[in-house]
Amino acid sequence: VTYQVTGPVLELKSDMIAVQKGKDRWEIARDASTKVNGDLKVGSKVAIQYRMVAAQVDVKADKAEKKK
């Protein structure tokens, strides 16, 4: 599943792009495989396609199981 966020670029780093989404600041990770089409710079209006990938899943014990 791919999602999209659009807005002006607030900050650029080699591993992150920060975008203004309404009143919120969205920080999207990027790496060497991220495709950039055009002249990416602070202030540019962009549309970023991204995916959410689980890095870690911690399963919490049920409260009912703890009482046993």
mmCIF file of the N, C-alpha and C atoms, coordinates in Angstrom:
data_MODEL
# 
_entry.id   MODEL 
# 
loop_
_atom_site.group_PDB 
_atom_site.id 
_atom_site.type_symbol 
_atom_site.label_atom_id 
_atom_site.label_alt_id 
_atom_site.label_comp_id 
_atom_site.label_asym_id 
_atom_site.label_entity_id 
_atom_site.label_seq_id 
_atom_site.pdbx_PDB_ins_code 
_atom_site.Cartn_x 
_atom_site.Cartn_y 
_atom_site.Cartn_z 
_atom_site.occupancy 
_atom_site.B_iso_or_equiv 
_atom_site.pdbx_formal_charge 
_atom_site.auth_seq_id 
_atom_site.auth_comp_id 
_atom_site.auth_asym_id 
_atom_site.auth_atom_id 
_atom_site.pdbx_PDB_model_num 
ATOM 1   N N  . VAL A 1 1  ? 0.849  -1.185  0.000   1.00 0.00 ? 1  VAL A N  1 
ATOM 2   C CA . VAL A 1 1  ? 0.000  0.000   0.000   1.00 0.00 ? 1  VAL A CA 1 
ATOM 3   C C  . VAL A 1 1  ? 0.889  1.241   0.000   1.00 0.00 ? 1  VAL A C  1 
ATOM 4   N N  . THR A 1 2  ? 0.584  2.173   -0.881  1.00 0.00 ? 2  THR A N  1 
ATOM 5   C CA . THR A 1 2  ? 1.326  3.431   -0.971  1.00 0.00 ? 2  THR A CA 1 
ATOM 6   C C  . THR A 1 2  ? 0.406  4.586   -0.598  1.00 0.00 ? 2  THR A C  1 
ATOM 7   N N  . TYR A 1 3  ? 0.928  5.534   0.171   1.00 0.00 ? 3  TYR A N  1 
ATOM 8   C CA . TYR A 1 3  ? 0.194  6.725   0.588   1.00 0.00 ? 3  TYR A CA 1 
ATOM 9   C C  . TYR A 1 3  ? 0.856  7.945   -0.032  1.00 0.00 ? 3  TYR A C  1 
ATOM 10  N N  . GLN A 1 4  ? 0.197  9.108   0.053   1.00 0.00 ? 4  GLN A N  1 
ATOM 11  C CA . GLN A 1 4  ? 0.778  10.335  -0.494  1.00 0.00 ? 4  GLN A CA 1 
ATOM 12  C C  . GLN A 1 4  ? 0.568  11.491  0.475   1.00 0.00 ? 4  GLN A C  1 
ATOM 13  N N  . VAL A 1 5  ? 1.589  12.321  0.605   1.00 0.00 ? 5  VAL A N  1 
ATOM 14  C CA . VAL A 1 5  ? 1.473  13.576  1.348   1.00 0.00 ? 5  VAL A CA 1 
ATOM 15  C C  . VAL A 1 5  ? 1.984  14.681  0.424   1.00 0.00 ? 5  VAL A C  1 
ATOM 16  N N  . THR A 1 6  ? 1.285  15.824  0.427   1.00 0.00 ? 6  THR A N  1 
ATOM 17  C CA . THR A 1 6  ? 1.689  16.947  -0.410  1.00 0.00 ? 6  THR A CA 1 
ATOM 18  C C  . THR A 1 6  ? 1.850  18.192  0.444   1.00 0.00 ? 6  THR A C  1 
ATOM 19  N N  . GLY A 1 7  ? 2.739  19.075  0.016   1.00 0.00 ? 7  GLY A N  1 
ATOM 20  C CA . GLY A 1 7  ? 2.941  20.335  0.717   1.00 0.00 ? 7  GLY A CA 1 
ATOM 21  C C  . GLY A 1 7  ? 4.312  20.893  0.436   1.00 0.00 ? 7  GLY A C  1 
ATOM 22  N N  . PRO A 1 8  ? 4.610  22.061  1.014   1.00 0.00 ? 8  PRO A N  1 
ATOM 23  C CA . PRO A 1 8  ? 5.921  22.671  0.821   1.00 0.00 ? 8  PRO A CA 1 
ATOM 24  C C  . PRO A 1 8  ? 6.982  22.004  1.706   1.00 0.00 ? 8  PRO A C  1 
ATOM 25  N N  . VAL A 1 9  ? 8.198  21.931  1.182   1.00 0.00 ? 9  VAL A N  1 
ATOM 26  C CA . VAL A 1 9  ? 9.316  21.351  1.920   1.00 0.00 ? 9  VAL A CA 1 
ATOM 27  C C  . VAL A 1 9  ? 9.786  22.355  2.977   1.00 0.00 ? 9  VAL A C  1 
ATOM 28  N N  . LEU A 1 10 ? 9.886  21.893  4.232   1.00 0.00 ? 10 LEU A N  1 
ATOM 29  C CA . LEU A 1 10 ? 10.366 22.728  5.335   1.00 0.00 ? 10 LEU A CA 1 
ATOM 30  C C  . LEU A 1 10 ? 11.851 22.520  5.598   1.00 0.00 ? 10 LEU A C  1 
ATOM 31  N N  . GLU A 1 11 ? 12.312 21.265  5.433   1.00 0.00 ? 11 GLU A N  1 
ATOM 32  C CA . GLU A 1 11 ? 13.696 20.927  5.753   1.00 0.00 ? 11 GLU A CA 1 
ATOM 33  C C  . GLU A 1 11 ? 14.109 19.718  4.935   1.00 0.00 ? 11 GLU A C  1 
ATOM 34  N N  . LEU A 1 12 ? 15.371 19.689  4.547   1.00 0.00 ? 12 LEU A N  1 
ATOM 35  C CA . LEU A 1 12 ? 15.935 18.564  3.797   1.00 0.00 ? 12 LEU A CA 1 
ATOM 36  C C  . LEU A 1 12 ? 17.192 18.066  4.471   1.00 0.00 ? 12 LEU A C  1 
ATOM 37  N N  . LYS A 1 13 ? 17.300 16.757  4.623   1.00 0.00 ? 13 LYS A N  1 
ATOM 38  C CA . LYS A 1 13 ? 18.524 16.111  5.080   1.00 0.00 ? 13 LYS A CA 1 
ATOM 39  C C  . LYS A 1 13 ? 18.766 14.921  4.170   1.00 0.00 ? 13 LYS A C  1 
ATOM 40  N N  . SER A 1 14 ? 19.928 14.331  4.254   1.00 0.00 ? 14 SER A N  1 
ATOM 41  C CA . SER A 1 14 ? 20.228 13.186  3.400   1.00 0.00 ? 14 SER A CA 1 
ATOM 42  C C  . SER A 1 14 ? 19.314 12.006  3.688   1.00 0.00 ? 14 SER A C  1 
ATOM 43  N N  . ASP A 1 15 ? 18.748 11.951  4.909   1.00 0.00 ? 15 ASP A N  1 
ATOM 44  C CA . ASP A 1 15 ? 17.906 10.812  5.290   1.00 0.00 ? 15 ASP A CA 1 
ATOM 45  C C  . ASP A 1 15 ? 16.464 11.194  5.644   1.00 0.00 ? 15 ASP A C  1 
ATOM 46  N N  . MET A 1 16 ? 16.055 12.464  5.354   1.00 0.00 ? 16 MET A N  1 
ATOM 47  C CA . MET A 1 16 ? 14.723 12.911  5.760   1.00 0.00 ? 16 MET A CA 1 
ATOM 48  C C  . MET A 1 16 ? 14.278 14.115  4.939   1.00 0.00 ? 16 MET A C  1 
ATOM 49  N N  . ILE A 1 17 ? 12.958 14.154  4.656   1.00 0.00 ? 17 ILE A N  1 
ATOM 50  C CA . ILE A 1 17 ? 12.326 15.332  4.057   1.00 0.00 ? 17 ILE A CA 1 
ATOM 51  C C  . ILE A 1 17 ? 11.195 15.738  4.994   1.00 0.00 ? 17 ILE A C  1 
ATOM 52  N N  . ALA A 1 18 ? 11.174 16.999  5.432   1.00 0.00 ? 18 ALA A N  1 
ATOM 53  C CA . ALA A 1 18 ? 10.088 17.514  6.267   1.00 0.00 ? 18 ALA A CA 1 
ATOM 54  C C  . ALA A 1 18 ? 9.168  18.355  5.389   1.00 0.00 ? 18 ALA A C  1 
ATOM 55  N N  . VAL A 1 19 ? 7.854  18.064  5.491   1.00 0.00 ? 19 VAL A N  1 
ATOM 56  C CA . VAL A 1 19 ? 6.848  18.737  4.669   1.00 0.00 ? 19 VAL A CA 1 
ATOM 57  C C  . VAL A 1 19 ? 5.774  19.335  5.581   1.00 0.00 ? 19 VAL A C  1 
ATOM 58  N N  . GLN A 1 20 ? 5.259  20.507  5.206   1.00 0.00 ? 20 GLN A N  1 
ATOM 59  C CA . GLN A 1 20 ? 4.144  21.120  5.929   1.00 0.00 ? 20 GLN A CA 1 
ATOM 60  C C  . GLN A 1 20 ? 2.848  20.528  5.397   1.00 0.00 ? 20 GLN A C  1 
ATOM 61  N N  . LYS A 1 21 ? 2.098  19.838  6.253   1.00 0.00 ? 21 LYS A N  1 
ATOM 62  C CA . LYS A 1 21 ? 0.813  19.245  5.877   1.00 0.00 ? 21 LYS A CA 1 
ATOM 63  C C  . LYS A 1 21 ? -0.241 19.903  6.755   1.00 0.00 ? 21 LYS A C  1 
ATOM 64  N N  . GLY A 1 22 ? -0.930 20.895  6.228   1.00 0.00 ? 22 GLY A N  1 
ATOM 65  C CA . GLY A 1 22 ? -1.868 21.671  7.036   1.00 0.00 ? 22 GLY A CA 1 
ATOM 66  C C  . GLY A 1 22 ? -1.086 22.399  8.116   1.00 0.00 ? 22 GLY A C  1 
ATOM 67  N N  . LYS A 1 23 ? -1.438 22.156  9.394   1.00 0.00 ? 23 LYS A N  1 
ATOM 68  C CA . LYS A 1 23 ? -0.707 22.776  10.502  1.00 0.00 ? 23 LYS A CA 1 
ATOM 69  C C  . LYS A 1 23 ? 0.408  21.872  11.026  1.00 0.00 ? 23 LYS A C  1 
ATOM 70  N N  . ASP A 1 24 ? 0.512  20.665  10.456  1.00 0.00 ? 24 ASP A N  1 
ATOM 71  C CA . ASP A 1 24 ? 1.468  19.679  10.962  1.00 0.00 ? 24 ASP A CA 1 
ATOM 72  C C  . ASP A 1 24 ? 2.742  19.612  10.130  1.00 0.00 ? 24 ASP A C  1 
ATOM 73  N N  . ARG A 1 25 ? 3.817  19.217  10.797  1.00 0.00 ? 25 ARG A N  1 
ATOM 74  C CA . ARG A 1 25 ? 5.102  18.964  10.135  1.00 0.00 ? 25 ARG A CA 1 
ATOM 75  C C  . ARG A 1 25 ? 5.231  17.444  10.013  1.00 0.00 ? 25 ARG A C  1 
ATOM 76  N N  . TRP A 1 26 ? 5.360  16.967  8.797   1.00 0.00 ? 26 TRP A N  1 
ATOM 77  C CA . TRP A 1 26 ? 5.534  15.538  8.537   1.00 0.00 ? 26 TRP A CA 1 
ATOM 78  C C  . TRP A 1 26 ? 6.980  15.290  8.158   1.00 0.00 ? 26 TRP A C  1 
ATOM 79  N N  . GLU A 1 27 ? 7.634  14.377  8.848   1.00 0.00 ? 27 GLU A N  1 
ATOM 80  C CA . GLU A 1 27 ? 8.998  13.982  8.512   1.00 0.00 ? 27 GLU A CA 1 
ATOM 81  C C  . GLU A 1 27 ? 8.968  12.605  7.882   1.00 0.00 ? 27 GLU A C  1 
ATOM 82  N N  . ILE A 1 28 ? 9.416  12.535  6.638   1.00 0.00 ? 28 ILE A N  1 
ATOM 83  C CA . ILE A 1 28 ? 9.425  11.286  5.878   1.00 0.00 ? 28 ILE A CA 1 
ATOM 84  C C  . ILE A 1 28 ? 10.881 10.865  5.686   1.00 0.00 ? 28 ILE A C  1 
ATOM 85  N N  . ALA A 1 29 ? 11.183 9.635   6.084   1.00 0.00 ? 29 ALA A N  1 
ATOM 86  C CA . ALA A 1 29 ? 12.549 9.114   5.916   1.00 0.00 ? 29 ALA A CA 1 
ATOM 87  C C  . ALA A 1 29 ? 12.835 8.892   4.433   1.00 0.00 ? 29 ALA A C  1 
ATOM 88  N N  . ARG A 1 30 ? 14.104 9.042   4.052   1.00 0.00 ? 30 ARG A N  1 
ATOM 89  C CA . ARG A 1 30 ? 14.520 8.732   2.683   1.00 0.00 ? 30 ARG A CA 1 
ATOM 90  C C  . ARG A 1 30 ? 15.922 8.154   2.713   1.00 0.00 ? 30 ARG A C  1 
ATOM 91  N N  . ASP A 1 31 ? 16.270 7.451   1.627   1.00 0.00 ? 31 ASP A N  1 
ATOM 92  C CA . ASP A 1 31 ? 17.614 6.883   1.517   1.00 0.00 ? 31 ASP A CA 1 
ATOM 93  C C  . ASP A 1 31 ? 18.085 6.994   0.068   1.00 0.00 ? 31 ASP A C  1 
ATOM 94  N N  . ALA A 1 32 ? 19.180 6.332   -0.248  1.00 0.00 ? 32 ALA A N  1 
ATOM 95  C CA . ALA A 1 32 ? 19.765 6.437   -1.589  1.00 0.00 ? 32 ALA A CA 1 
ATOM 96  C C  . ALA A 1 32 ? 18.820 5.924   -2.674  1.00 0.00 ? 32 ALA A C  1 
ATOM 97  N N  . SER A 1 33 ? 17.876 5.068   -2.327  1.00 0.00 ? 33 SER A N  1 
ATOM 98  C CA . SER A 1 33 ? 16.956 4.520   -3.335  1.00 0.00 ? 33 SER A CA 1 
ATOM 99  C C  . SER A 1 33 ? 15.739 5.412   -3.592  1.00 0.00 ? 33 SER A C  1 
ATOM 100 N N  . THR A 1 34 ? 15.586 6.499   -2.805  1.00 0.00 ? 34 THR A N  1 
ATOM 101 C CA . THR A 1 34 ? 14.450 7.410   -3.003  1.00 0.00 ? 34 THR A CA 1 
ATOM 102 C C  . THR A 1 34 ? 14.617 8.156   -4.324  1.00 0.00 ? 34 THR A C  1 
ATOM 103 N N  . LYS A 1 35 ? 13.615 8.054   -5.208  1.00 0.00 ? 35 LYS A N  1 
ATOM 104 C CA . LYS A 1 35 ? 13.661 8.745   -6.504  1.00 0.00 ? 35 LYS A CA 1 
ATOM 105 C C  . LYS A 1 35 ? 13.194 10.185  -6.318  1.00 0.00 ? 35 LYS A C  1 
ATOM 106 N N  . VAL A 1 36 ? 13.982 11.124  -6.814  1.00 0.00 ? 36 VAL A N  1 
ATOM 107 C CA . VAL A 1 36 ? 13.616 12.544  -6.766  1.00 0.00 ? 36 VAL A CA 1 
ATOM 108 C C  . VAL A 1 36 ? 13.535 13.052  -8.196  1.00 0.00 ? 36 VAL A C  1 
ATOM 109 N N  . ASN A 1 37 ? 12.355 13.534  -8.585  1.00 0.00 ? 37 ASN A N  1 
ATOM 110 C CA . ASN A 1 37 ? 12.151 14.084  -9.926  1.00 0.00 ? 37 ASN A CA 1 
ATOM 111 C C  . ASN A 1 37 ? 12.027 15.594  -9.796  1.00 0.00 ? 37 ASN A C  1 
ATOM 112 N N  . GLY A 1 38 ? 13.007 16.328  -10.299 1.00 0.00 ? 38 GLY A N  1 
ATOM 113 C CA . GLY A 1 38 ? 12.984 17.784  -10.227 1.00 0.00 ? 38 GLY A CA 1 
ATOM 114 C C  . GLY A 1 38 ? 14.014 18.313  -9.249  1.00 0.00 ? 38 GLY A C  1 
ATOM 115 N N  . ASP A 1 39 ? 13.995 19.638  -9.062  1.00 0.00 ? 39 ASP A N  1 
ATOM 116 C CA . ASP A 1 39 ? 14.955 20.329  -8.210  1.00 0.00 ? 39 ASP A CA 1 
ATOM 117 C C  . ASP A 1 39 ? 14.387 20.428  -6.796  1.00 0.00 ? 39 ASP A C  1 
ATOM 118 N N  . LEU A 1 40 ? 14.768 19.490  -5.948  1.00 0.00 ? 40 LEU A N  1 
ATOM 119 C CA . LEU A 1 40 ? 14.248 19.427  -4.579  1.00 0.00 ? 40 LEU A CA 1 
ATOM 120 C C  . LEU A 1 40 ? 15.005 20.396  -3.691  1.00 0.00 ? 40 LEU A C  1 
ATOM 121 N N  . LYS A 1 41 ? 14.269 21.335  -3.069  1.00 0.00 ? 41 LYS A N  1 
ATOM 122 C CA . LYS A 1 41 ? 14.883 22.298  -2.158  1.00 0.00 ? 41 LYS A CA 1 
ATOM 123 C C  . LYS A 1 41 ? 13.828 22.788  -1.180  1.00 0.00 ? 41 LYS A C  1 
ATOM 124 N N  . VAL A 1 42 ? 14.257 23.429  -0.107  1.00 0.00 ? 42 VAL A N  1 
ATOM 125 C CA . VAL A 1 42 ? 13.333 23.995  0.875   1.00 0.00 ? 42 VAL A CA 1 
ATOM 126 C C  . VAL A 1 42 ? 12.437 25.006  0.167   1.00 0.00 ? 42 VAL A C  1 
ATOM 127 N N  . GLY A 1 43 ? 11.143 24.916  0.412   1.00 0.00 ? 43 GLY A N  1 
ATOM 128 C CA . GLY A 1 43 ? 10.171 25.794  -0.229  1.00 0.00 ? 43 GLY A CA 1 
ATOM 129 C C  . GLY A 1 43 ? 9.492  25.166  -1.433  1.00 0.00 ? 43 GLY A C  1 
ATOM 130 N N  . SER A 1 44 ? 10.105 24.121  -2.022  1.00 0.00 ? 44 SER A N  1 
ATOM 131 C CA . SER A 1 44 ? 9.490  23.437  -3.162  1.00 0.00 ? 44 SER A CA 1 
ATOM 132 C C  . SER A 1 44 ? 8.176  22.806  -2.727  1.00 0.00 ? 44 SER A C  1 
ATOM 133 N N  . LYS A 1 45 ? 7.170  22.855  -3.604  1.00 0.00 ? 45 LYS A N  1 
ATOM 134 C CA . LYS A 1 45 ? 5.923  22.138  -3.350  1.00 0.00 ? 45 LYS A CA 1 
ATOM 135 C C  . LYS A 1 45 ? 6.107  20.732  -3.906  1.00 0.00 ? 45 LYS A C  1 
ATOM 136 N N  . VAL A 1 46 ? 5.853  19.736  -3.071  1.00 0.00 ? 46 VAL A N  1 
ATOM 137 C CA . VAL A 1 46 ? 6.122  18.357  -3.470  1.00 0.00 ? 46 VAL A CA 1 
ATOM 138 C C  . VAL A 1 46 ? 4.914  17.450  -3.198  1.00 0.00 ? 46 VAL A C  1 
ATOM 139 N N  . ALA A 1 47 ? 4.898  16.338  -3.879  1.00 0.00 ? 47 ALA A N  1 
ATOM 140 C CA . ALA A 1 47 ? 3.980  15.231  -3.602  1.00 0.00 ? 47 ALA A CA 1 
ATOM 141 C C  . ALA A 1 47 ? 4.877  14.036  -3.332  1.00 0.00 ? 47 ALA A C  1 
ATOM 142 N N  . ILE A 1 48 ? 4.812  13.503  -2.126  1.00 0.00 ? 48 ILE A N  1 
ATOM 143 C CA . ILE A 1 48 ? 5.670  12.388  -1.723  1.00 0.00 ? 48 ILE A CA 1 
ATOM 144 C C  . ILE A 1 48 ? 4.833  11.119  -1.626  1.00 0.00 ? 48 ILE A C  1 
ATOM 145 N N  . GLN A 1 49 ? 5.255  10.089  -2.334  1.00 0.00 ? 49 GLN A N  1 
ATOM 146 C CA . GLN A 1 49 ? 4.637  8.764   -2.201  1.00 0.00 ? 49 GLN A CA 1 
ATOM 147 C C  . GLN A 1 49 ? 5.442  8.026   -1.135  1.00 0.00 ? 49 GLN A C  1 
ATOM 148 N N  . TYR A 1 50 ? 4.758  7.404   -0.184  1.00 0.00 ? 50 TYR A N  1 
ATOM 149 C CA . TYR A 1 50 ? 5.475  6.703   0.879   1.00 0.00 ? 50 TYR A CA 1 
ATOM 150 C C  . TYR A 1 50 ? 4.720  5.462   1.315   1.00 0.00 ? 50 TYR A C  1 
ATOM 151 N N  . ARG A 1 51 ? 5.427  4.587   2.026   1.00 0.00 ? 51 ARG A N  1 
ATOM 152 C CA . ARG A 1 51 ? 4.838  3.386   2.599   1.00 0.00 ? 51 ARG A CA 1 
ATOM 153 C C  . ARG A 1 51 ? 5.092  3.374   4.086   1.00 0.00 ? 51 ARG A C  1 
ATOM 154 N N  . MET A 1 52 ? 4.173  2.791   4.825   1.00 0.00 ? 52 MET A N  1 
ATOM 155 C CA . MET A 1 52 ? 4.389  2.582   6.262   1.00 0.00 ? 52 MET A CA 1 
ATOM 156 C C  . MET A 1 52 ? 4.797  1.125   6.442   1.00 0.00 ? 52 MET A C  1 
ATOM 157 N N  . VAL A 1 53 ? 5.961  0.922   7.038   1.00 0.00 ? 53 VAL A N  1 
ATOM 158 C CA . VAL A 1 53 ? 6.493  -0.425  7.232   1.00 0.00 ? 53 VAL A CA 1 
ATOM 159 C C  . VAL A 1 53 ? 6.767  -0.640  8.719   1.00 0.00 ? 53 VAL A C  1 
ATOM 160 N N  . ALA A 1 54 ? 6.283  -1.738  9.259   1.00 0.00 ? 54 ALA A N  1 
ATOM 161 C CA . ALA A 1 54 ? 6.507  -2.046  10.671  1.00 0.00 ? 54 ALA A CA 1 
ATOM 162 C C  . ALA A 1 54 ? 7.988  -2.342  10.903  1.00 0.00 ? 54 ALA A C  1 
ATOM 163 N N  . ALA A 1 55 ? 8.575  -1.690  11.891  1.00 0.00 ? 55 ALA A N  1 
ATOM 164 C CA . ALA A 1 55 ? 9.968  -1.935  12.259  1.00 0.00 ? 55 ALA A CA 1 
ATOM 165 C C  . ALA A 1 55 ? 10.057 -2.936  13.404  1.00 0.00 ? 55 ALA A C  1 
ATOM 166 N N  . GLN A 1 56 ? 9.053  -2.934  14.279  1.00 0.00 ? 56 GLN A N  1 
ATOM 167 C CA . GLN A 1 56 ? 9.037  -3.838  15.425  1.00 0.00 ? 56 GLN A CA 1 
ATOM 168 C C  . GLN A 1 56 ? 7.598  -3.970  15.907  1.00 0.00 ? 56 GLN A C  1 
ATOM 169 N N  . VAL A 1 57 ? 7.237  -5.174  16.348  1.00 0.00 ? 57 VAL A N  1 
ATOM 170 C CA . VAL A 1 57 ? 5.911  -5.414  16.908  1.00 0.00 ? 57 VAL A CA 1 
ATOM 171 C C  . VAL A 1 57 ? 6.097  -6.049  18.272  1.00 0.00 ? 57 VAL A C  1 
ATOM 172 N N  . ASP A 1 58 ? 5.580  -5.400  19.315  1.00 0.00 ? 58 ASP A N  1 
ATOM 173 C CA . ASP A 1 58 ? 5.629  -5.946  20.672  1.00 0.00 ? 58 ASP A CA 1 
ATOM 174 C C  . ASP A 1 58 ? 4.211  -6.337  21.067  1.00 0.00 ? 58 ASP A C  1 
ATOM 175 N N  . VAL A 1 59 ? 3.982  -7.625  21.297  1.00 0.00 ? 59 VAL A N  1 
ATOM 176 C CA . VAL A 1 59 ? 2.667  -8.110  21.689  1.00 0.00 ? 59 VAL A CA 1 
ATOM 177 C C  . VAL A 1 59 ? 2.540  -7.985  23.202  1.00 0.00 ? 59 VAL A C  1 
ATOM 178 N N  . LYS A 1 60 ? 1.488  -7.291  23.620  1.00 0.00 ? 60 LYS A N  1 
ATOM 179 C CA . LYS A 1 60 ? 1.242  -7.077  25.051  1.00 0.00 ? 60 LYS A CA 1 
ATOM 180 C C  . LYS A 1 60 ? 0.401  -8.233  25.594  1.00 0.00 ? 60 LYS A C  1 
ATOM 181 N N  . ALA A 1 61 ? 0.716  -8.696  26.786  1.00 0.00 ? 61 ALA A N  1 
ATOM 182 C CA . ALA A 1 61 ? -0.053 -9.765  27.413  1.00 0.00 ? 61 ALA A CA 1 
ATOM 183 C C  . ALA A 1 61 ? -1.436 -9.255  27.786  1.00 0.00 ? 61 ALA A C  1 
ATOM 184 N N  . ASP A 1 62 ? -2.440 -10.105 27.614  1.00 0.00 ? 62 ASP A N  1 
ATOM 185 C CA . ASP A 1 62 ? -3.799 -9.763  28.019  1.00 0.00 ? 62 ASP A CA 1 
ATOM 186 C C  . ASP A 1 62 ? -3.867 -9.612  29.529  1.00 0.00 ? 62 ASP A C  1 
ATOM 187 N N  . LYS A 1 63 ? -4.646 -8.671  30.027  1.00 0.00 ? 63 LYS A N  1 
ATOM 188 C CA . LYS A 1 63 ? -4.779 -8.491  31.486  1.00 0.00 ? 63 LYS A CA 1 
ATOM 189 C C  . LYS A 1 63 ? -5.362 -9.752  32.112  1.00 0.00 ? 63 LYS A C  1 
ATOM 190 N N  . ALA A 1 64 ? -6.272 -10.423 31.414  1.00 0.00 ? 64 ALA A N  1 
ATOM 191 C CA . ALA A 1 64 ? -6.877 -11.660 31.931  1.00 0.00 ? 64 ALA A CA 1 
ATOM 192 C C  . ALA A 1 64 ? -5.817 -12.752 32.078  1.00 0.00 ? 64 ALA A C  1 
ATOM 193 N N  . GLU A 1 65 ? -4.861 -12.807 31.141  1.00 0.00 ? 65 GLU A N  1 
ATOM 194 C CA . GLU A 1 65 ? -3.792 -13.824 31.218  1.00 0.00 ? 65 GLU A CA 1 
ATOM 195 C C  . GLU A 1 65 ? -2.853 -13.572 32.385  1.00 0.00 ? 65 GLU A C  1 
ATOM 196 N N  . LYS A 1 66 ? -2.613 -12.319 32.731  1.00 0.00 ? 66 LYS A N  1 
ATOM 197 C CA . LYS A 1 66 ? -1.697 -11.986 33.818  1.00 0.00 ? 66 LYS A CA 1 
ATOM 198 C C  . LYS A 1 66 ? -2.208 -12.478 35.178  1.00 0.00 ? 66 LYS A C  1 
ATOM 199 N N  . LYS A 1 67 ? -3.559 -12.543 35.357  1.00 0.00 ? 67 LYS A N  1 
ATOM 200 C CA . LYS A 1 67 ? -4.144 -12.926 36.633  1.00 0.00 ? 67 LYS A CA 1 
ATOM 201 C C  . LYS A 1 67 ? -3.996 -14.404 36.924  1.00 0.00 ? 67 LYS A C  1 
ATOM 202 N N  . LYS A 1 68 ? -3.748 -15.224 35.913  1.00 0.00 ? 68 LYS A N  1 
ATOM 203 C CA . LYS A 1 68 ? -3.649 -16.683 36.100  1.00 0.00 ? 68 LYS A CA 1 
ATOM 204 C C  . LYS A 1 68 ? -2.440 -17.077 36.929  1.00 0.00 ? 68 LYS A C  1 
# 
